[in-house]
Short mmCIF file of C-alpha atoms in Angstrom, two decimals:
data_model
loop_
_atom_site.label_atom_id
_atom_site.label_comp_id
_atom_site.label_asym_id
_atom_site.label_seq_id
_atom_site.Cartn_x
_atom_site.Cartn_y
_atom_site.Cartn_z
CA THR A 1 20.57 -6.49 -17.71
CA PRO A 2 18.01 -8.22 -15.80
CA GLY A 3 15.15 -5.95 -15.14
CA THR A 4 15.07 -4.11 -18.18
CA ARG A 5 12.47 -5.38 -19.60
CA ALA A 6 10.05 -7.88 -17.80
CA ALA A 7 6.57 -9.24 -18.41
CA LEU A 8 4.31 -11.37 -16.16
CA ALA A 9 3.33 -14.39 -18.67
CA PRO A 10 0.54 -16.13 -19.49
CA ALA A 11 -0.21 -17.32 -16.80
CA ALA A 12 1.11 -21.47 -16.80
CA ALA A 13 -0.61 -24.18 -14.96
CA ALA A 14 -0.49 -23.50 -11.38
CA SER A 15 0.45 -25.50 -8.51
CA SER A 16 -2.00 -27.98 -7.23
CA THR A 17 -1.09 -27.82 -3.43
CA LYS A 18 -4.12 -26.26 -1.25
CA ILE A 19 -2.90 -24.60 2.25
CA THR A 20 -5.84 -24.07 4.34
CA THR A 21 -5.60 -20.55 6.15
CA ARG A 22 -6.74 -18.79 9.37
CA TRP A 23 -9.12 -16.56 7.93
CA THR A 24 -13.25 -17.27 6.85
CA TRP A 25 -15.49 -15.61 4.25
CA ALA A 26 -18.35 -13.75 6.14
CA ASN A 27 -20.05 -16.39 5.36
CA GLY A 28 -18.39 -19.37 7.05
CA THR A 29 -17.19 -20.01 4.02
CA LYS A 30 -12.80 -21.03 5.43
CA LEU A 31 -10.23 -19.93 2.24
CA THR A 32 -8.80 -21.76 1.41
CA ALA A 33 -5.08 -20.65 -1.21
CA THR A 34 -3.22 -22.58 -4.11
CA LYS A 35 0.49 -22.91 -3.73
CA VAL A 36 2.29 -21.43 -6.53
CA THR A 37 5.54 -21.47 -6.44
CA PRO A 38 7.02 -18.03 -7.78
CA THR A 39 9.02 -18.15 -11.20
CA ALA A 40 11.90 -16.50 -12.49
CA LEU A 41 10.59 -13.28 -14.00
CA PRO A 42 10.83 -12.94 -18.35
CA LYS A 43 12.14 -10.95 -20.11
CA SER A 44 9.80 -9.96 -22.71
CA ALA A 45 6.93 -7.59 -23.14
CA CYS A 46 8.00 -4.96 -20.32
CA THR A 47 9.21 -1.72 -20.70
CA LEU A 48 11.49 -0.29 -18.47
CA LYS A 49 10.42 3.52 -17.70
CA VAL A 50 12.98 4.83 -15.57
CA LYS A 51 16.10 4.27 -14.08
CA HIS A 52 18.37 7.17 -12.81
CA SER A 53 19.45 8.48 -10.47
CA GLN A 54 17.18 11.90 -8.35
CA GLY A 55 19.35 13.38 -6.34
CA LYS A 56 20.24 13.63 -3.19
CA GLY A 57 17.40 13.46 0.64
CA ALA A 58 14.53 13.23 -1.99
CA MET A 59 12.46 10.75 -0.81
CA GLN A 60 9.41 8.62 -3.56
CA TYR A 61 6.20 8.28 -1.91
CA GLY A 62 3.77 7.59 -5.37
CA VAL A 63 3.86 6.52 -8.80
CA LEU A 64 1.80 7.11 -12.98
CA PRO A 65 0.28 5.10 -14.28
CA ASN A 66 2.67 6.24 -17.05
CA GLY A 67 5.78 4.42 -14.78
CA VAL A 68 6.79 8.98 -14.07
CA GLY A 69 7.56 8.61 -9.84
CA LEU A 70 6.33 11.10 -7.10
CA GLY A 71 7.77 12.23 -4.47
CA LEU A 72 9.39 15.75 -2.60
CA SER A 73 13.02 17.62 -2.47
CA ARG A 74 14.95 17.56 0.31
CA THR A 75 12.41 20.43 1.26
CA GLY A 76 9.36 18.92 0.95
CA GLN A 77 9.05 20.16 -3.26
CA LEU A 78 7.37 18.17 -5.61
CA GLN A 79 8.63 16.31 -8.33
CA GLN A 80 8.31 13.28 -10.85
CA PHE A 81 10.92 11.33 -11.05
CA THR A 82 11.95 10.59 -14.52
CA LYS A 83 13.82 8.68 -16.84
CA ALA A 84 16.51 11.36 -17.18
CA GLY A 85 16.12 12.11 -13.72
CA ALA A 86 14.30 14.57 -10.68
CA LYS A 87 12.18 17.48 -12.10
CA PRO A 88 9.89 19.54 -10.36
CA TYR A 89 6.23 18.59 -11.03
CA LEU A 90 4.90 22.39 -10.98
CA LYS A 91 6.48 24.96 -13.55
CA GLY A 92 6.70 26.80 -10.28
CA ARG A 93 6.83 25.84 -6.94
CA THR A 94 4.77 23.90 -5.01
CA PRO A 95 2.45 26.14 -3.02
CA THR A 96 4.19 25.40 0.32
CA GLU A 97 6.14 22.15 2.06
CA MET A 98 4.21 18.92 1.32
CA TYR A 99 4.09 15.87 3.45
CA MET A 100 2.69 12.94 2.41
CA ILE A 101 1.68 11.80 -1.47
CA THR A 102 -1.05 9.69 -2.43
CA THR A 103 -1.86 9.29 -5.86
CA VAL A 104 -5.36 8.17 -7.32
CA GLY A 105 -4.83 7.31 -11.57
CA LYS A 106 -3.44 10.25 -12.74
CA THR A 107 -4.01 12.49 -10.10
CA VAL A 108 -2.07 13.20 -6.96
CA TYR A 109 -3.00 14.63 -4.31
CA GLY A 110 -0.29 15.91 -1.07
CA THR A 111 -0.84 16.94 2.46
CA ASN A 112 1.23 20.01 4.26
CA ALA A 113 2.47 20.31 7.28
CA ALA A 114 -0.74 21.77 8.18
CA ALA A 115 -2.50 19.14 7.13
CA VAL A 116 -4.65 20.69 4.57
CA LEU A 117 -5.16 18.41 0.98
CA TYR A 118 -4.06 19.93 -2.55
CA ARG A 119 -5.34 18.23 -5.12
CA PHE A 120 -3.02 18.13 -8.55
CA ASP A 121 -4.50 17.80 -11.70
CA GLY A 122 -1.01 17.84 -13.61
CA PRO A 123 2.46 19.45 -14.89
CA HIS A 124 -0.15 22.36 -16.70
CA ALA A 125 -2.63 22.96 -14.29
CA ALA A 126 -2.59 25.39 -11.02
CA PRO A 127 -2.47 22.64 -7.11
CA LYS A 128 -6.61 23.18 -5.35
CA ARG A 129 -6.92 24.03 -2.25
CA MET A 130 -9.36 21.02 -1.00
CA THR A 131 -9.93 20.29 2.44
CA THR A 132 -8.48 20.20 5.46
CA LEU A 133 -7.16 16.70 8.01
CA PRO A 134 -6.71 16.23 11.48
CA LEU A 135 -2.90 17.45 12.22
CA TRP A 136 -2.16 14.16 13.58
CA GLY A 137 -3.21 10.51 13.81
CA TYR A 138 -4.31 9.17 10.28
CA ASP A 139 -2.45 7.06 8.27
CA ASP A 140 -3.03 6.52 4.40
CA LEU A 141 -5.51 8.65 3.22
CA ALA A 142 -8.14 6.49 0.70
CA ILE A 143 -10.12 9.58 -1.79
CA THR A 144 -13.28 8.05 -3.88
CA GLY A 145 -16.39 9.64 -4.67
CA GLY A 146 -15.95 13.35 -3.95
CA ARG A 147 -14.61 12.40 0.17
CA VAL A 148 -11.10 11.22 1.47
CA TYR A 149 -11.39 8.64 3.87
CA PHE A 150 -8.98 8.40 6.78
CA THR A 151 -8.20 6.43 10.57
CA ARG A 152 -8.63 8.92 13.61
CA THR A 153 -7.24 7.80 16.74
CA VAL A 154 -9.77 9.58 19.84
CA PHE A 155 -7.43 8.87 23.31
CA LEU A 156 -10.16 8.44 26.23
CA ASP A 157 -9.70 8.01 29.79
CA GLY A 158 -7.07 10.94 30.33
CA ASP A 159 -5.12 8.63 27.81
CA LYS A 160 -5.40 5.46 29.42
CA LYS A 161 -7.36 3.62 27.04
CA MET A 162 -8.03 4.66 22.92
CA ARG A 163 -10.25 4.15 20.56
CA GLN A 164 -9.43 4.06 16.43
CA GLU A 165 -12.38 4.80 13.94
CA VAL A 166 -12.42 5.51 10.26
CA VAL A 167 -13.70 8.67 9.01
CA SER A 168 -14.46 11.14 6.11
CA ARG A 169 -14.82 14.56 4.86
CA PRO A 170 -15.49 16.17 1.70
CA LEU A 171 -12.86 17.30 -0.78
CA THR A 172 -14.01 20.66 -0.88
CA GLY A 173 -14.64 20.46 2.63
CA GLY A 174 -17.27 20.01 5.17
CA ALA A 175 -18.24 18.12 8.49
CA ILE A 176 -15.99 15.52 9.63
CA ARG A 177 -18.63 11.59 9.66
CA VAL A 178 -17.69 8.49 11.78
CA GLU A 179 -17.55 6.18 9.07
CA ALA A 180 -17.15 2.79 11.15
CA VAL A 181 -15.68 2.78 15.59
CA GLY A 182 -13.38 -0.03 16.41
CA ALA A 183 -11.54 -0.29 12.22
CA ARG A 184 -8.50 1.12 10.50
CA SER A 185 -6.77 2.04 7.46
CA PRO A 186 -9.55 2.41 5.12
CA ARG A 187 -8.78 1.55 1.43
CA VAL A 188 -10.69 1.87 -1.82
CA THR A 189 -11.42 -1.74 -4.26
CA ASP A 190 -13.63 -2.10 -7.19
CA VAL A 191 -15.68 -4.57 -3.94
CA GLY A 192 -16.58 -1.23 -1.66
CA ILE A 193 -13.91 0.22 1.03
CA LEU A 194 -12.52 -2.74 2.89
CA ALA A 195 -10.34 -1.94 6.44
CA VAL A 196 -8.78 -3.68 9.01
CA GLY A 197 -11.37 -4.57 12.39
CA VAL A 198 -9.77 -3.77 15.36
CA PRO A 199 -11.35 -3.50 19.31
CA ALA A 200 -13.67 -0.66 19.44
CA VAL A 201 -11.14 0.51 22.48
CA ILE A 202 -7.95 -0.51 22.81
CA SER A 203 -5.05 0.11 26.36
CA THR A 204 -2.47 2.03 25.23
CA ALA A 205 0.10 1.12 27.47
CA ASP A 206 -0.95 -3.00 26.84
CA TYR A 207 1.13 -3.86 23.09
CA SER A 208 -0.66 -7.24 23.27
CA ASP A 209 -3.96 -5.39 22.54
CA GLN A 210 -3.12 -3.18 20.48
CA GLU A 211 -2.87 -6.25 18.63
CA LYS A 212 -5.42 -7.97 18.04
CA LEU A 213 -7.91 -7.61 15.12
CA SER A 214 -10.99 -9.25 14.09
CA GLY A 215 -10.18 -9.04 10.36
CA ILE A 216 -10.54 -7.50 7.77
CA VAL A 217 -13.78 -5.72 7.48
CA LYS A 218 -16.82 -3.73 4.67
CA LEU A 219 -17.79 -0.37 5.57
CA GLY A 220 -21.28 0.89 4.82
CA GLY A 221 -24.29 2.56 6.15
CA GLY A 222 -21.36 4.57 8.93
CA LYS A 223 -20.66 0.44 10.49
CA ALA A 224 -18.55 -2.22 9.87
CA THR A 225 -19.34 -5.50 8.49
CA PRO A 226 -17.14 -8.38 8.34
CA PHE A 227 -15.77 -9.32 4.90
CA LEU A 228 -12.52 -11.84 5.88
CA LYS A 229 -12.36 -13.08 10.01
CA PHE A 230 -9.41 -14.04 11.85
CA SER A 231 -9.50 -17.13 13.91
CA ARG A 232 -7.59 -16.16 15.94
CA SER A 233 -7.91 -12.98 17.66
CA THR A 234 -4.15 -11.35 17.74
CA LEU A 235 -1.50 -12.30 15.86
CA ALA A 236 1.89 -13.27 16.89
CA ALA A 237 5.18 -11.12 17.33
CA SER A 238 6.83 -13.01 14.08
CA VAL A 239 4.96 -12.18 11.51
CA GLY A 240 5.34 -8.67 11.57
CA GLU A 241 2.85 -5.30 10.36
CA GLY A 242 0.99 -8.58 9.72
CA PRO A 243 -2.35 -7.19 8.49
CA TRP A 244 -2.48 -3.89 9.93
CA ASN A 245 -0.49 -3.06 6.91
CA PHE A 246 -3.16 -5.24 4.43
CA ALA A 247 -2.85 -3.93 1.09
CA ALA A 248 -5.69 -3.34 -0.99
CA SER A 249 -6.31 -1.55 -5.03
CA GLY A 250 -9.06 -2.61 -7.21
CA ARG A 251 -9.32 -6.27 -7.18
CA THR A 252 -6.34 -7.73 -5.06
CA LEU A 253 -5.87 -7.97 -1.56
CA THR A 254 -2.78 -8.58 -0.01
CA LEU A 255 -1.86 -10.09 3.32
CA PRO A 256 1.78 -10.95 4.33
CA GLN A 257 2.34 -13.36 6.89
CA ALA A 258 -1.09 -13.52 8.44
CA GLY A 259 -2.35 -16.86 9.52
CA THR A 260 0.54 -17.92 6.74
CA ALA A 261 3.68 -18.10 5.65
CA GLY A 262 4.27 -16.26 2.33
CA GLN A 263 2.24 -13.89 1.08
CA LEU A 264 -1.62 -14.70 0.92
CA VAL A 265 -3.16 -12.99 -2.10
CA VAL A 266 -6.81 -12.79 -2.46
CA ASN A 267 -8.73 -11.90 -5.30
CA LEU A 268 -10.92 -10.10 -4.97
CA ARG A 269 -13.99 -10.23 -7.41
CA THR A 270 -13.29 -14.80 -7.37
CA LYS A 271 -12.29 -15.53 -4.11
CA ARG A 272 -9.49 -17.26 -5.32
CA ALA A 273 -6.65 -16.93 -3.05
CA TRP A 274 -2.87 -18.35 -3.50
CA ASN A 275 -0.07 -17.55 -0.82
CA ILE A 276 3.62 -17.38 -2.71
CA PRO A 277 6.24 -18.83 0.41
CA SER A 278 9.18 -15.97 0.90
CA GLY A 279 12.64 -17.79 1.04
CA LYS A 280 14.32 -19.07 4.05
CA GLY A 281 14.91 -16.37 7.11
CA SER A 282 12.51 -13.92 5.34
CA THR A 283 9.58 -12.60 4.96
CA PRO A 284 6.96 -10.73 2.51
CA ALA A 285 6.83 -7.43 3.60
CA PRO A 286 3.41 -5.34 2.76
CA ALA A 287 2.90 -4.91 -0.97
CA GLY A 288 1.56 -2.38 -3.29
CA VAL A 289 -1.32 -2.93 -5.50
CA SER A 290 -3.24 -1.70 -8.47
CA GLY A 291 -6.05 -3.15 -10.56
CA SER A 292 -5.12 -7.36 -11.16
CA LEU A 293 -1.21 -6.85 -10.14
CA ALA A 294 0.23 -6.78 -6.82
CA ALA A 295 4.29 -6.47 -6.05
CA TRP A 296 6.22 -6.63 -2.51
CA GLY A 297 10.01 -7.21 -1.32
CA GLU A 298 11.44 -10.05 1.53
CA ALA A 299 11.95 -8.45 4.63
CA ARG A 300 13.96 -10.35 7.87
CA PRO A 301 12.05 -9.47 11.00
CA PRO A 302 11.45 -6.39 12.68
CA MET A 303 11.08 -5.29 8.38
CA ASP A 304 15.00 -4.97 7.79
CA PRO A 305 14.95 -4.88 3.84
CA ILE A 306 16.00 -7.71 1.71
CA THR A 307 18.16 -6.49 -1.28
CA ASN A 308 17.85 -8.58 -3.70
CA LYS A 309 14.37 -9.44 -5.02
CA VAL A 310 10.94 -7.81 -5.70
CA TYR A 311 7.36 -10.37 -6.76
CA PHE A 312 4.79 -9.84 -8.64
CA PHE A 313 1.56 -11.57 -8.39
CA ASP A 314 -1.46 -10.80 -11.63
CA VAL A 315 -4.77 -12.23 -9.27
CA ASP A 316 -5.69 -12.25 -13.34
CA ARG A 317 -3.30 -14.89 -14.12
CA GLY A 318 -2.75 -16.63 -10.93
CA THR A 319 1.05 -16.43 -11.62
CA ALA A 320 3.53 -15.53 -9.53
CA ARG A 321 7.17 -14.41 -10.96
CA VAL A 322 10.43 -12.63 -8.82
CA LEU A 323 12.80 -10.12 -10.41
CA SER A 324 16.64 -10.86 -9.17
CA THR A 325 17.18 -6.68 -9.14
CA ARG A 326 18.69 -4.20 -6.25
CA ILE A 327 15.83 -2.73 -3.72
CA ASP A 328 16.70 -0.57 -0.42
CA PHE A 329 12.80 -0.52 0.56
CA PRO A 330 11.17 -3.90 0.90
CA LEU A 331 7.84 -1.46 -0.39
CA PRO A 332 7.15 -1.13 -4.49
CA LEU A 333 4.28 1.17 -5.32
CA ALA A 334 1.84 0.29 -8.25
CA ASN A 335 -0.67 2.28 -10.26
CA GLY A 336 -2.27 0.58 -12.88
CA ARG A 337 0.66 -1.52 -13.99
CA ALA A 338 3.77 0.82 -13.22
CA VAL A 339 5.57 -0.45 -10.83
CA THR A 340 8.57 1.49 -9.18
CA TRP A 341 10.79 1.01 -5.73
CA GLN A 342 14.13 2.26 -4.95
CA THR A 343 17.77 2.22 -3.80
CA TRP A 344 19.99 4.90 -2.21
CA ARG A 345 23.42 5.53 -2.50
CA ALA A 346 25.99 5.90 0.41
CA ASP A 347 26.27 9.52 -0.20
CA GLY A 348 21.91 9.54 -0.05
CA THR A 349 21.45 9.97 -3.95
CA LEU A 350 18.42 8.43 -4.50
CA ASP A 351 17.55 5.90 -7.58
CA VAL A 352 14.83 4.86 -8.34
CA THR A 353 13.13 1.55 -10.87
CA SER A 354 9.98 1.83 -12.35
CA ILE A 355 8.95 -1.09 -15.18
CA ALA A 356 5.66 -1.22 -16.85
CA VAL A 357 4.52 -4.55 -17.25
CA LYS A 358 1.91 -5.47 -19.61
#
């Protein structure tokens, strides 16, 4: 069947159509993108790793480099989603009900309802209690160099205003350090820690104020410096999530519907960029990215999933592919060359598919 074996072919002849974007690099150079029309993902050297039901009420949060999915049971137990179905990640029970899962290569991190961060080094190793996070107000974690980075929201003036800042704390515990004020959503990449630049203080009542941004910033030395600048201060509502949920990892950055129609994909090392158009009436969802690979689904505003396509792009090859397959949640997950996505049955049963793309 389509999608059981698939691969990204060597780079095909790319379109020569150049489009302008609303982005400029920090040195003032405009970011231009090559428009690439995706072709069907061929059946070749990429292997199906998982295609199986994983039980009722389960939710997937990550994938290991070998294609095995990671998620939580309806009771918050850490599970592996394998080709034979769901299995406990640990031989014993997870020490506490997990709330969120983050993967860094083969290492798994999980937070519980009390915002305690645990590290899981494998099914046969005892989980390690690490540090604690705020009880609320943080988004996806970025973990590198022995520290965990996250967004902290501070309310001001009787909750009429708020300040967003990226902070970090040692994984072993210790004081929280402010990395940058007026930034959110940190991402670990080959060129450093990137984040979304936002106003230092914004109104909690004015939604348009909350959409203002300066672009993508790079963190270092306790401040945020411009990395990619956006030419307008406010994104139109029609762009969906835009760079609020930009994805970046390894040498790949994606900016769905932000200043271009379609997905904007950037090679952070070479600064080459591509634009991959979406189907009529649809927008690209935020991507799962790792290394040189990005994968995403499509949605109709406001993020209603379109359930029949998964897109792939490799920034080393400059190739765009599309796979016709069912996907109920338009955000695939990637780790190394493994890509996974999920669907649900009417009775709430979770089905997981994952492939290893060569």
